[in-house]
mmCIF file of C-alpha atoms in Angstrom:
data_model
loop_
_atom_site.group_PDB
_atom_site.id
_atom_site.type_symbol
_atom_site.label_atom_id
_atom_site.label_comp_id
_atom_site.label_asym_id
_atom_site.label_seq_id
_atom_site.Cartn_x
_atom_site.Cartn_y
_atom_site.Cartn_z
ATOM 1 C CA MET A 1 -109.863 -138.606 99.174
ATOM 2 C CA PRO A 2 -111.881 -135.095 99.337
ATOM 3 C CA PRO A 3 -111.341 -132.527 96.997
ATOM 4 C CA THR A 4 -108.725 -130.196 97.941
ATOM 5 C CA LEU A 5 -109.816 -126.405 98.401
ATOM 6 C CA PRO A 6 -107.900 -124.208 95.836
ATOM 7 C CA ALA A 7 -105.859 -121.437 97.864
ATOM 8 C CA LEU A 8 -106.046 -117.769 97.078
ATOM 9 C CA SER A 9 -102.813 -115.887 96.627
ATOM 10 C CA ASP A 10 -102.547 -112.502 98.761
ATOM 11 C CA ALA A 11 -103.985 -110.474 95.997
ATOM 12 C CA PRO A 12 -106.425 -112.775 94.341
ATOM 13 C CA THR A 13 -106.957 -112.644 90.556
ATOM 14 C CA ARG A 14 -110.413 -113.124 89.004
ATOM 15 C CA SER A 15 -109.321 -116.626 87.869
ATOM 16 C CA GLU A 16 -108.230 -117.638 91.590
ATOM 17 C CA VAL A 17 -111.549 -116.211 92.751
ATOM 18 C CA ARG A 18 -113.865 -117.886 89.747
ATOM 19 C CA THR A 19 -111.999 -121.256 90.674
ATOM 20 C CA LEU A 20 -112.939 -120.988 94.411
ATOM 21 C CA LEU A 21 -116.402 -120.110 93.409
ATOM 22 C CA ARG A 22 -116.578 -123.104 91.161
ATOM 23 C CA PHE A 23 -115.103 -125.482 93.858
ATOM 24 C CA LEU A 24 -117.535 -123.922 96.344
ATOM 25 C CA GLN A 25 -120.403 -124.628 93.794
ATOM 26 C CA ASP A 26 -119.506 -128.063 93.236
ATOM 27 C CA GLN A 27 -119.414 -128.935 96.606
ATOM 28 C CA GLY A 28 -122.886 -127.597 97.416
ATOM 29 C CA THR A 29 -121.716 -124.947 99.638
ATOM 30 C CA PHE A 30 -124.491 -122.246 98.144
ATOM 31 C CA GLN A 31 -127.446 -125.165 98.312
ATOM 32 C CA PHE A 32 -129.818 -123.967 100.827
ATOM 33 C CA PRO A 33 -132.853 -126.317 101.516
ATOM 34 C CA ARG A 34 -135.841 -124.393 101.315
ATOM 35 C CA LEU A 35 -138.739 -125.578 103.819
ATOM 36 C CA ALA A 36 -142.372 -125.652 102.615
ATOM 37 C CA ASN A 37 -143.012 -122.079 104.055
ATOM 38 C CA GLY A 38 -140.307 -120.871 101.741
ATOM 39 C CA LEU A 39 -137.934 -119.913 104.444
ATOM 40 C CA PHE A 40 -134.609 -121.889 105.449
ATOM 41 C CA SER A 41 -133.990 -123.986 108.648
ATOM 42 C CA ALA A 42 -130.975 -123.324 110.587
ATOM 43 C CA ALA A 43 -129.131 -126.311 109.387
ATOM 44 C CA ALA A 44 -129.813 -129.107 107.036
ATOM 45 C CA GLY A 45 -130.534 -132.272 108.574
ATOM 46 C CA GLN A 46 -132.956 -135.041 109.746
ATOM 47 C CA GLY A 47 -133.732 -137.479 112.435
ATOM 48 C CA ALA A 48 -134.737 -137.253 116.168
ATOM 49 C CA ASP A 49 -131.499 -135.867 117.344
ATOM 50 C CA PHE A 50 -131.495 -133.030 114.443
ATOM 51 C CA LEU A 51 -135.178 -132.288 115.453
ATOM 52 C CA GLN A 52 -134.202 -131.929 119.130
ATOM 53 C CA SER A 53 -131.635 -129.626 118.544
ATOM 54 C CA GLY A 54 -133.693 -126.883 117.478
ATOM 55 C CA TYR A 55 -131.809 -126.141 114.262
ATOM 56 C CA ARG A 56 -134.703 -127.096 112.182
ATOM 57 C CA ASN A 57 -136.113 -123.854 113.373
ATOM 58 C CA VAL A 58 -135.924 -120.331 111.094
ATOM 59 C CA TRP A 59 -133.810 -117.839 112.300
ATOM 60 C CA VAL A 60 -134.719 -114.546 110.809
ATOM 61 C CA ARG A 61 -131.952 -112.984 110.758
ATOM 62 C CA ASP A 62 -129.882 -115.797 108.942
ATOM 63 C CA ASN A 63 -133.033 -116.075 106.220
ATOM 64 C CA LEU A 64 -132.873 -112.472 105.313
ATOM 65 C CA HIS A 65 -129.081 -112.849 104.844
ATOM 66 C CA ILE A 66 -129.959 -115.352 102.709
ATOM 67 C CA ALA A 67 -132.168 -113.512 100.578
ATOM 68 C CA HIS A 68 -129.994 -110.741 100.444
ATOM 69 C CA ALA A 69 -127.208 -113.219 99.026
ATOM 70 C CA HIS A 70 -129.658 -114.412 96.633
ATOM 71 C CA TRP A 71 -130.423 -111.038 95.392
ATOM 72 C CA LEU A 72 -126.563 -110.353 94.956
ATOM 73 C CA ILE A 73 -126.241 -113.646 93.165
ATOM 74 C CA GLY A 74 -128.819 -112.464 90.366
ATOM 75 C CA ASP A 75 -131.853 -114.645 91.921
ATOM 76 C CA PRO A 76 -134.114 -111.952 93.031
ATOM 77 C CA GLU A 77 -137.048 -114.443 92.781
ATOM 78 C CA ALA A 78 -135.669 -116.700 95.827
ATOM 79 C CA ALA A 79 -135.049 -113.348 97.622
ATOM 80 C CA ALA A 80 -138.730 -112.078 97.193
ATOM 81 C CA ARG A 81 -139.867 -115.461 98.389
ATOM 82 C CA THR A 82 -137.785 -115.743 101.331
ATOM 83 C CA ALA A 83 -138.896 -111.821 102.039
ATOM 84 C CA MET A 84 -142.340 -112.558 101.569
ATOM 85 C CA ALA A 85 -142.418 -115.609 103.965
ATOM 86 C CA VAL A 86 -140.776 -113.663 106.837
ATOM 87 C CA LEU A 87 -143.360 -110.770 106.269
ATOM 88 C CA GLN A 88 -146.567 -113.593 106.434
ATOM 89 C CA PHE A 89 -144.852 -114.869 109.620
ATOM 90 C CA TYR A 90 -144.938 -111.147 111.082
ATOM 91 C CA ILE A 91 -148.156 -110.726 109.612
ATOM 92 C CA LYS A 92 -149.531 -113.952 111.217
ATOM 93 C CA HIS A 93 -148.184 -113.265 114.506
ATOM 94 C CA ARG A 94 -148.796 -109.414 114.788
ATOM 95 C CA HIS A 95 -151.395 -109.679 117.353
ATOM 96 C CA ARG A 96 -148.514 -111.482 119.770
ATOM 97 C CA PHE A 97 -146.284 -108.805 119.025
ATOM 98 C CA GLU A 98 -148.790 -106.080 119.858
ATOM 99 C CA GLN A 99 -149.657 -107.906 123.176
ATOM 100 C CA VAL A 100 -146.179 -107.639 124.449
ATOM 101 C CA ILE A 101 -145.901 -103.919 123.602
ATOM 102 C CA THR A 102 -149.179 -103.310 125.315
#
C-alpha cells in the first residue's frame, strides 16, 4: 500500500510543513534527473514511446524554474550549472536567432 500524504491544516504549523516536506523528499518529488549537458528533460523516462513523446527535450522555462528552486533550497551550484547550460545553448545558436530577427 502506498504511503499516505500527510494533510495540512487550514493554518499549517511548521511541524506539519516539515512533515510534508520530508514525505515529498522520501517520495523523490524533488529529484530531477540531469542530462549530460547539465539541463533537465521535460520528464523522466525511457524507451521508444518516451522518445517519441518529446518529453525528453528540454524546456527552457522549466529549467529556469528548476534552477530557481535549487537556488531557494540552498543549492547555488546546481542553479548555476543549469543557468550556464541554458546560456551555452543560446550562445551556440545565437546565429539562428540573429537570422530570424534579420
